[in-house]
Amino acid sequence: IYKPVTGVAADSSQARIVVCDVPDKPGVSAKIFSALAAKNISVDMIIQSYARQSNNTNDVAFTVSSDDVEKVLEILEPIAKELQASNVHVNDNIAKVSIVGAGMVDRPGIAADMFKSLADAGINIKMISTSEIKISCLVDKQNAKEAVKRLHEVFELGCGEIAEVKG
Amino acid sequence: IYKPVTGVAADSSQARIVVCDVPDKPGVSAKIFSALAAKNISVDMIIQSYARQSNNTNDVAFTVSSDDVEKVLEILEPIAKELQASNVHVNDNIAKVSIVGAGMVDRPGIAADMFKSLADAGINIKMISTSEIKISCLVDKQNAKEAVKRLHEVFELGCGEIAEVKG
Ligand SMILES: C[C@@H](O)[C@H](N)C(=O)O
Ligand SMILES: C[C@@H](O)[C@H](N)C(=O)O
């Protein structure tokens, strides 16, 4: 049978960092990520959503290896000050759970199925990021195993298809 | 020469929809996207960032074809009411600009280069979403052409490598 989803992956080695309430104007993200790149910090997910209408600020969120968190906070301190960020928020208790598959592009219900299977397990989705062939959700670290098990069942993947690799 | 970025794409056929201030608890995203899937609406990007600490609500943002906006608003109306969303915000003046390349994974500076080239052109980044091999930014529709031109230069792509396809 044809399966739109061909793999499930979980990665609990990362931490989420959010630079909160930065000005939503050109150059701000360039400043944040250039500073990190200059110190050779590898960033995995980058997520920026809708700007708060009221004061035209926005939050820039990203994930890095948990091992890099201290270094990242040092690098960001002067940048956050300069940008007048309200806070640099760190959450180390996260896991990225992803489903992958080239067949997802034309099937509208795949994301809904993923979200439903996490909801049925009582798992809160802390962040979402998608591309054509991959949907990633951040969940609390303690939910990663249960999430992978549920996704494995919902998308009918044989045991061999769980890729417990970095997502 | 080895190029980490192998293509630039722009897609101006989409609109961004944000369901604002929904409860940040399990099942909410499942409800929103199941309703859309039931009516066979194809969703492209889905982005949910960090929950506002104050009242534990969050915004769920996604993009759909501009042709589907009216249908989507009809489908979401009862859902937004049930979830007590503060607003369903539509922005039709957007373009998704993406860079793709399998070589990006191990190079920390690629995202920074992309953001810098948009900043140098005075282009504001309205949303960001990444995967290992792709970085997508939403910009105002009128900036799409300039963004693609700048990215083409920064990543030294020959003219033939611009993929003006749906990103
Ligand atoms: C918030 C940040 O992304 C800003 N909009 C920028 O373009 O850099
Ligand atoms: C906001 C929404 O994503 C919620 N956290 C959920 O899990 O469905």
PDB file of N, CA, C and O in Angstrom, chain B residues 103-161:
ATOM      1  N   GLY B 103      22.842  20.933   1.361  1.00  0.00           N
ATOM      2  CA  GLY B 103      24.092  21.262   2.031  1.00  0.00           C
ATOM      3  C   GLY B 103      23.934  22.251   3.161  1.00  0.00           C
ATOM      4  O   GLY B 103      24.884  22.616   3.834  1.00  0.00           O
ATOM      5  N   MET B 104      22.693  22.718   3.419  1.00  0.00           N
ATOM      6  CA  MET B 104      22.522  23.765   4.438  1.00  0.00           C
ATOM      7  C   MET B 104      22.684  23.224   5.850  1.00  0.00           C
ATOM      8  O   MET B 104      23.017  23.957   6.766  1.00  0.00           O
ATOM      9  N   VAL B 105      22.406  21.901   5.997  1.00  0.00           N
ATOM     10  CA  VAL B 105      22.316  21.331   7.339  1.00  0.00           C
ATOM     11  C   VAL B 105      23.534  21.661   8.193  1.00  0.00           C
ATOM     12  O   VAL B 105      23.442  22.050   9.330  1.00  0.00           O
ATOM     13  N   ASP B 106      24.720  21.559   7.638  1.00  0.00           N
ATOM     14  CA  ASP B 106      25.892  21.708   8.489  1.00  0.00           C
ATOM     15  C   ASP B 106      26.515  23.089   8.433  1.00  0.00           C
ATOM     16  O   ASP B 106      27.604  23.300   8.929  1.00  0.00           O
ATOM     17  N   ARG B 107      25.819  24.053   7.814  1.00  0.00           N
ATOM     18  CA  ARG B 107      26.422  25.380   7.674  1.00  0.00           C
ATOM     19  C   ARG B 107      25.609  26.399   8.460  1.00  0.00           C
ATOM     20  O   ARG B 107      24.559  26.841   8.011  1.00  0.00           O
ATOM     21  N   PRO B 108      26.096  26.810   9.627  1.00  0.00           N
ATOM     22  CA  PRO B 108      25.289  27.697  10.480  1.00  0.00           C
ATOM     23  C   PRO B 108      24.977  29.055   9.842  1.00  0.00           C
ATOM     24  O   PRO B 108      24.006  29.670  10.158  1.00  0.00           O
ATOM     25  N   GLY B 109      25.733  29.524   8.910  1.00  0.00           N
ATOM     26  CA  GLY B 109      25.556  30.902   8.455  1.00  0.00           C
ATOM     27  C   GLY B 109      24.544  31.105   7.344  1.00  0.00           C
ATOM     28  O   GLY B 109      24.265  32.234   6.965  1.00  0.00           O
ATOM     29  N   ILE B 110      23.948  30.039   6.810  1.00  0.00           N
ATOM     30  CA  ILE B 110      23.059  30.182   5.650  1.00  0.00           C
ATOM     31  C   ILE B 110      21.816  31.009   5.988  1.00  0.00           C
ATOM     32  O   ILE B 110      21.461  31.945   5.272  1.00  0.00           O
ATOM     33  N   ALA B 111      21.158  30.683   7.075  1.00  0.00           N
ATOM     34  CA  ALA B 111      19.956  31.436   7.449  1.00  0.00           C
ATOM     35  C   ALA B 111      20.315  32.906   7.653  1.00  0.00           C
ATOM     36  O   ALA B 111      19.622  33.801   7.162  1.00  0.00           O
ATOM     37  N   ALA B 112      21.433  33.146   8.340  1.00  0.00           N
ATOM     38  CA  ALA B 112      21.854  34.537   8.580  1.00  0.00           C
ATOM     39  C   ALA B 112      22.094  35.262   7.250  1.00  0.00           C
ATOM     40  O   ALA B 112      21.684  36.412   7.079  1.00  0.00           O
ATOM     41  N   ASP B 113      22.710  34.571   6.293  1.00  0.00           N
ATOM     42  CA  ASP B 113      22.952  35.194   4.972  1.00  0.00           C
ATOM     43  C   ASP B 113      21.632  35.544   4.288  1.00  0.00           C
ATOM     44  O   ASP B 113      21.487  36.592   3.669  1.00  0.00           O
ATOM     45  N   MET B 114      20.672  34.643   4.389  1.00  0.00           N
ATOM     46  CA  MET B 114      19.369  34.900   3.762  1.00  0.00           C
ATOM     47  C   MET B 114      18.713  36.121   4.411  1.00  0.00           C
ATOM     48  O   MET B 114      18.244  37.028   3.734  1.00  0.00           O
ATOM     49  N   PHE B 115      18.675  36.119   5.735  1.00  0.00           N
ATOM     50  CA  PHE B 115      18.022  37.224   6.444  1.00  0.00           C
ATOM     51  C   PHE B 115      18.737  38.548   6.172  1.00  0.00           C
ATOM     52  O   PHE B 115      18.120  39.588   6.019  1.00  0.00           O
ATOM     53  N   LYS B 116      20.070  38.492   6.093  1.00  0.00           N
ATOM     54  CA  LYS B 116      20.841  39.705   5.834  1.00  0.00           C
ATOM     55  C   LYS B 116      20.552  40.261   4.441  1.00  0.00           C
ATOM     56  O   LYS B 116      20.417  41.460   4.251  1.00  0.00           O
ATOM     57  N   SER B 117      20.416  39.368   3.462  1.00  0.00           N
ATOM     58  CA  SER B 117      20.188  39.864   2.109  1.00  0.00           C
ATOM     59  C   SER B 117      18.789  40.493   2.015  1.00  0.00           C
ATOM     60  O   SER B 117      18.583  41.475   1.292  1.00  0.00           O
ATOM     61  N   LEU B 118      17.826  39.996   2.762  1.00  0.00           N
ATOM     62  CA  LEU B 118      16.499  40.614   2.775  1.00  0.00           C
ATOM     63  C   LEU B 118      16.559  41.939   3.519  1.00  0.00           C
ATOM     64  O   LEU B 118      15.985  42.945   3.094  1.00  0.00           O
ATOM     65  N   ALA B 119      17.329  41.972   4.611  1.00  0.00           N
ATOM     66  CA  ALA B 119      17.455  43.210   5.394  1.00  0.00           C
ATOM     67  C   ALA B 119      18.120  44.305   4.562  1.00  0.00           C
ATOM     68  O   ALA B 119      17.659  45.446   4.545  1.00  0.00           O
ATOM     69  N   ASP B 120      19.165  43.921   3.824  1.00  0.00           N
ATOM     70  CA  ASP B 120      19.879  44.919   2.993  1.00  0.00           C
ATOM     71  C   ASP B 120      18.945  45.537   1.963  1.00  0.00           C
ATOM     72  O   ASP B 120      19.150  46.663   1.515  1.00  0.00           O
ATOM     73  N   ALA B 121      17.927  44.784   1.571  1.00  0.00           N
ATOM     74  CA  ALA B 121      16.970  45.307   0.580  1.00  0.00           C
ATOM     75  C   ALA B 121      15.820  46.017   1.287  1.00  0.00           C
ATOM     76  O   ALA B 121      14.845  46.415   0.658  1.00  0.00           O
ATOM     77  N   GLY B 122      15.915  46.136   2.616  1.00  0.00           N
ATOM     78  CA  GLY B 122      14.870  46.822   3.361  1.00  0.00           C
ATOM     79  C   GLY B 122      13.580  46.023   3.436  1.00  0.00           C
ATOM     80  O   GLY B 122      12.498  46.557   3.652  1.00  0.00           O
ATOM     81  N   ILE B 123      13.691  44.691   3.278  1.00  0.00           N
ATOM     82  CA  ILE B 123      12.503  43.832   3.257  1.00  0.00           C
ATOM     83  C   ILE B 123      12.265  43.267   4.650  1.00  0.00           C
ATOM     84  O   ILE B 123      13.132  42.619   5.234  1.00  0.00           O
ATOM     85  N   ASN B 124      11.058  43.481   5.172  1.00  0.00           N
ATOM     86  CA  ASN B 124      10.709  42.950   6.489  1.00  0.00           C
ATOM     87  C   ASN B 124      10.283  41.483   6.365  1.00  0.00           C
ATOM     88  O   ASN B 124       9.543  41.117   5.468  1.00  0.00           O
ATOM     89  N   ILE B 125      10.765  40.668   7.288  1.00  0.00           N
ATOM     90  CA  ILE B 125      10.406  39.247   7.311  1.00  0.00           C
ATOM     91  C   ILE B 125       9.184  39.096   8.212  1.00  0.00           C
ATOM     92  O   ILE B 125       9.243  39.359   9.409  1.00  0.00           O
ATOM     93  N   LYS B 126       8.080  38.650   7.620  1.00  0.00           N
ATOM     94  CA  LYS B 126       6.825  38.580   8.361  1.00  0.00           C
ATOM     95  C   LYS B 126       6.661  37.249   9.079  1.00  0.00           C
ATOM     96  O   LYS B 126       5.956  37.169  10.079  1.00  0.00           O
ATOM     97  N   MET B 127       7.230  36.189   8.569  1.00  0.00           N
ATOM     98  CA  MET B 127       7.197  34.872   9.225  1.00  0.00           C
ATOM     99  C   MET B 127       8.388  34.088   8.742  1.00  0.00           C
ATOM    100  O   MET B 127       8.881  34.319   7.645  1.00  0.00           O
ATOM    101  N   ILE B 128       8.830  33.138   9.566  1.00  0.00           N
ATOM    102  CA  ILE B 128       9.948  32.283   9.202  1.00  0.00           C
ATOM    103  C   ILE B 128       9.607  30.842   9.556  1.00  0.00           C
ATOM    104  O   ILE B 128       9.029  30.588  10.617  1.00  0.00           O
ATOM    105  N   SER B 129       9.979  29.927   8.661  1.00  0.00           N
ATOM    106  CA  SER B 129       9.805  28.502   8.951  1.00  0.00           C
ATOM    107  C   SER B 129      10.949  27.761   8.284  1.00  0.00           C
ATOM    108  O   SER B 129      11.317  28.093   7.160  1.00  0.00           O
ATOM    109  N   THR B 130      11.552  26.811   8.981  1.00  0.00           N
ATOM    110  CA  THR B 130      12.700  26.119   8.396  1.00  0.00           C
ATOM    111  C   THR B 130      12.566  24.609   8.522  1.00  0.00           C
ATOM    112  O   THR B 130      11.883  24.111   9.401  1.00  0.00           O
ATOM    113  N   SER B 131      13.242  23.916   7.610  1.00  0.00           N
ATOM    114  CA  SER B 131      13.493  22.481   7.813  1.00  0.00           C
ATOM    115  C   SER B 131      14.961  22.291   7.475  1.00  0.00           C
ATOM    116  O   SER B 131      15.640  23.232   7.123  1.00  0.00           O
ATOM    117  N   GLU B 132      15.463  21.067   7.571  1.00  0.00           N
ATOM    118  CA  GLU B 132      16.895  20.850   7.331  1.00  0.00           C
ATOM    119  C   GLU B 132      17.320  21.379   5.973  1.00  0.00           C
ATOM    120  O   GLU B 132      18.413  21.862   5.807  1.00  0.00           O
ATOM    121  N   ILE B 133      16.433  21.213   4.954  1.00  0.00           N
ATOM    122  CA  ILE B 133      16.908  21.530   3.602  1.00  0.00           C
ATOM    123  C   ILE B 133      16.220  22.745   3.005  1.00  0.00           C
ATOM    124  O   ILE B 133      16.381  23.026   1.821  1.00  0.00           O
ATOM    125  N   LYS B 134      15.439  23.458   3.831  1.00  0.00           N
ATOM    126  CA  LYS B 134      14.699  24.569   3.243  1.00  0.00           C
ATOM    127  C   LYS B 134      14.460  25.646   4.283  1.00  0.00           C
ATOM    128  O   LYS B 134      14.133  25.344   5.429  1.00  0.00           O
ATOM    129  N   ILE B 135      14.616  26.906   3.898  1.00  0.00           N
ATOM    130  CA  ILE B 135      14.243  28.021   4.769  1.00  0.00           C
ATOM    131  C   ILE B 135      13.242  28.875   4.015  1.00  0.00           C
ATOM    132  O   ILE B 135      13.498  29.281   2.878  1.00  0.00           O
ATOM    133  N   SER B 136      12.070  29.110   4.635  1.00  0.00           N
ATOM    134  CA  SER B 136      11.040  29.926   3.992  1.00  0.00           C
ATOM    135  C   SER B 136      10.738  31.165   4.814  1.00  0.00           C
ATOM    136  O   SER B 136      10.652  31.089   6.043  1.00  0.00           O
ATOM    137  N   CYS B 137      10.611  32.280   4.117  1.00  0.00           N
ATOM    138  CA  CYS B 137      10.221  33.539   4.758  1.00  0.00           C
ATOM    139  C   CYS B 137       8.986  34.099   4.058  1.00  0.00           C
ATOM    140  O   CYS B 137       8.916  34.056   2.826  1.00  0.00           O
ATOM    141  N   LEU B 138       8.049  34.611   4.837  1.00  0.00           N
ATOM    142  CA  LEU B 138       6.928  35.346   4.242  1.00  0.00           C
ATOM    143  C   LEU B 138       7.316  36.814   4.215  1.00  0.00           C
ATOM    144  O   LEU B 138       7.766  37.355   5.222  1.00  0.00           O
ATOM    145  N   VAL B 139       7.139  37.403   3.041  1.00  0.00           N
ATOM    146  CA  VAL B 139       7.392  38.840   2.872  1.00  0.00           C
ATOM    147  C   VAL B 139       6.165  39.468   2.200  1.00  0.00           C
ATOM    148  O   VAL B 139       5.290  38.752   1.718  1.00  0.00           O
ATOM    149  N   ASP B 140       6.095  40.798   2.163  1.00  0.00           N
ATOM    150  CA  ASP B 140       5.003  41.450   1.439  1.00  0.00           C
ATOM    151  C   ASP B 140       5.122  41.069  -0.036  1.00  0.00           C
ATOM    152  O   ASP B 140       6.235  40.989  -0.580  1.00  0.00           O
ATOM    153  N   LYS B 141       3.983  40.882  -0.677  1.00  0.00           N
ATOM    154  CA  LYS B 141       3.960  40.407  -2.058  1.00  0.00           C
ATOM    155  C   LYS B 141       4.824  41.271  -2.982  1.00  0.00           C
ATOM    156  O   LYS B 141       5.559  40.765  -3.819  1.00  0.00           O
ATOM    157  N   GLN B 142       4.791  42.578  -2.774  1.00  0.00           N
ATOM    158  CA  GLN B 142       5.506  43.458  -3.697  1.00  0.00           C
ATOM    159  C   GLN B 142       7.030  43.312  -3.569  1.00  0.00           C
ATOM    160  O   GLN B 142       7.779  43.783  -4.417  1.00  0.00           O
ATOM    161  N   ASN B 143       7.487  42.643  -2.501  1.00  0.00           N
ATOM    162  CA  ASN B 143       8.936  42.454  -2.319  1.00  0.00           C
ATOM    163  C   ASN B 143       9.463  41.144  -2.887  1.00  0.00           C
ATOM    164  O   ASN B 143      10.662  40.874  -2.829  1.00  0.00           O
ATOM    165  N   ALA B 144       8.574  40.295  -3.409  1.00  0.00           N
ATOM    166  CA  ALA B 144       8.986  38.942  -3.821  1.00  0.00           C
ATOM    167  C   ALA B 144      10.063  38.979  -4.895  1.00  0.00           C
ATOM    168  O   ALA B 144      11.089  38.298  -4.783  1.00  0.00           O
ATOM    169  N   LYS B 145       9.862  39.768  -5.917  1.00  0.00           N
ATOM    170  CA  LYS B 145      10.822  39.811  -7.043  1.00  0.00           C
ATOM    171  C   LYS B 145      12.204  40.260  -6.569  1.00  0.00           C
ATOM    172  O   LYS B 145      13.216  39.629  -6.862  1.00  0.00           O
ATOM    173  N   GLU B 146      12.214  41.343  -5.791  1.00  0.00           N
ATOM    174  CA  GLU B 146      13.486  41.881  -5.295  1.00  0.00           C
ATOM    175  C   GLU B 146      14.167  40.855  -4.382  1.00  0.00           C
ATOM    176  O   GLU B 146      15.379  40.660  -4.440  1.00  0.00           O
ATOM    177  N   ALA B 147      13.380  40.169  -3.584  1.00  0.00           N
ATOM    178  CA  ALA B 147      13.940  39.166  -2.655  1.00  0.00           C
ATOM    179  C   ALA B 147      14.611  38.045  -3.445  1.00  0.00           C
ATOM    180  O   ALA B 147      15.755  37.659  -3.160  1.00  0.00           O
ATOM    181  N   VAL B 148      13.916  37.554  -4.461  1.00  0.00           N
ATOM    182  CA  VAL B 148      14.454  36.447  -5.264  1.00  0.00           C
ATOM    183  C   VAL B 148      15.746  36.908  -5.960  1.00  0.00           C
ATOM    184  O   VAL B 148      16.747  36.172  -5.988  1.00  0.00           O
ATOM    185  N   LYS B 149      15.744  38.128  -6.464  1.00  0.00           N
ATOM    186  CA  LYS B 149      16.939  38.657  -7.156  1.00  0.00           C
ATOM    187  C   LYS B 149      18.114  38.712  -6.173  1.00  0.00           C
ATOM    188  O   LYS B 149      19.219  38.234  -6.459  1.00  0.00           O
ATOM    189  N   ARG B 150      17.891  39.226  -4.996  1.00  0.00           N
ATOM    190  CA  ARG B 150      18.967  39.367  -4.003  1.00  0.00           C
ATOM    191  C   ARG B 150      19.488  38.004  -3.550  1.00  0.00           C
ATOM    192  O   ARG B 150      20.682  37.810  -3.357  1.00  0.00           O
ATOM    193  N   LEU B 151      18.555  37.071  -3.349  1.00  0.00           N
ATOM    194  CA  LEU B 151      18.968  35.744  -2.870  1.00  0.00           C
ATOM    195  C   LEU B 151      19.766  35.027  -3.946  1.00  0.00           C
ATOM    196  O   LEU B 151      20.729  34.304  -3.666  1.00  0.00           O
ATOM    197  N   HIS B 152      19.364  35.232  -5.162  1.00  0.00           N
ATOM    198  CA  HIS B 152      20.039  34.677  -6.332  1.00  0.00           C
ATOM    199  C   HIS B 152      21.496  35.160  -6.337  1.00  0.00           C
ATOM    200  O   HIS B 152      22.435  34.386  -6.525  1.00  0.00           O
ATOM    201  N   GLU B 153      21.713  36.427  -6.054  1.00  0.00           N
ATOM    202  CA  GLU B 153      23.079  36.985  -6.043  1.00  0.00           C
ATOM    203  C   GLU B 153      23.875  36.468  -4.842  1.00  0.00           C
ATOM    204  O   GLU B 153      24.999  35.990  -4.972  1.00  0.00           O
ATOM    205  N   VAL B 154      23.270  36.571  -3.669  1.00  0.00           N
ATOM    206  CA  VAL B 154      23.988  36.195  -2.425  1.00  0.00           C
ATOM    207  C   VAL B 154      24.442  34.737  -2.472  1.00  0.00           C
ATOM    208  O   VAL B 154      25.530  34.395  -2.026  1.00  0.00           O
ATOM    209  N   PHE B 155      23.624  33.877  -3.009  1.00  0.00           N
ATOM    210  CA  PHE B 155      23.979  32.451  -3.034  1.00  0.00           C
ATOM    211  C   PHE B 155      24.578  32.024  -4.370  1.00  0.00           C
ATOM    212  O   PHE B 155      24.669  30.835  -4.659  1.00  0.00           O
ATOM    213  N   GLU B 156      24.979  33.003  -5.154  1.00  0.00           N
ATOM    214  CA  GLU B 156      25.698  32.772  -6.411  1.00  0.00           C
ATOM    215  C   GLU B 156      25.056  31.698  -7.288  1.00  0.00           C
ATOM    216  O   GLU B 156      25.717  30.755  -7.733  1.00  0.00           O
ATOM    217  N   LEU B 157      23.753  31.854  -7.537  1.00  0.00           N
ATOM    218  CA  LEU B 157      23.078  30.861  -8.386  1.00  0.00           C
ATOM    219  C   LEU B 157      23.030  31.389  -9.810  1.00  0.00           C
ATOM    220  O   LEU B 157      22.721  32.550 -10.040  1.00  0.00           O
ATOM    221  N   GLY B 158      23.307  30.521 -10.773  1.00  0.00           N
ATOM    222  CA  GLY B 158      23.172  30.903 -12.175  1.00  0.00           C
ATOM    223  C   GLY B 158      21.708  31.204 -12.461  1.00  0.00           C
ATOM    224  O   GLY B 158      20.833  30.674 -11.794  1.00  0.00           O
ATOM    225  N   CYS B 159      21.419  31.995 -13.468  1.00  0.00           N
ATOM    226  CA  CYS B 159      20.021  32.364 -13.756  1.00  0.00           C
ATOM    227  C   CYS B 159      19.105  31.163 -13.876  1.00  0.00           C
ATOM    228  O   CYS B 159      17.975  31.209 -13.485  1.00  0.00           O
ATOM    229  N   GLY B 160      19.654  30.085 -14.434  1.00  0.00           N
ATOM    230  CA  GLY B 160      18.798  28.912 -14.656  1.00  0.00           C
ATOM    231  C   GLY B 160      18.324  28.288 -13.352  1.00  0.00           C
ATOM    232  O   GLY B 160      17.380  27.514 -13.323  1.00  0.00           O
ATOM    233  N   GLU B 161      18.958  28.664 -12.234  1.00  0.00           N
ATOM    234  CA  GLU B 161      18.629  27.931 -11.007  1.00  0.00           C
ATOM    235  C   GLU B 161      17.490  28.546 -10.208  1.00  0.00           C
ATOM    236  O   GLU B 161      17.136  28.089  -9.170  1.00  0.00           O
TER     237      GLU B 161
END
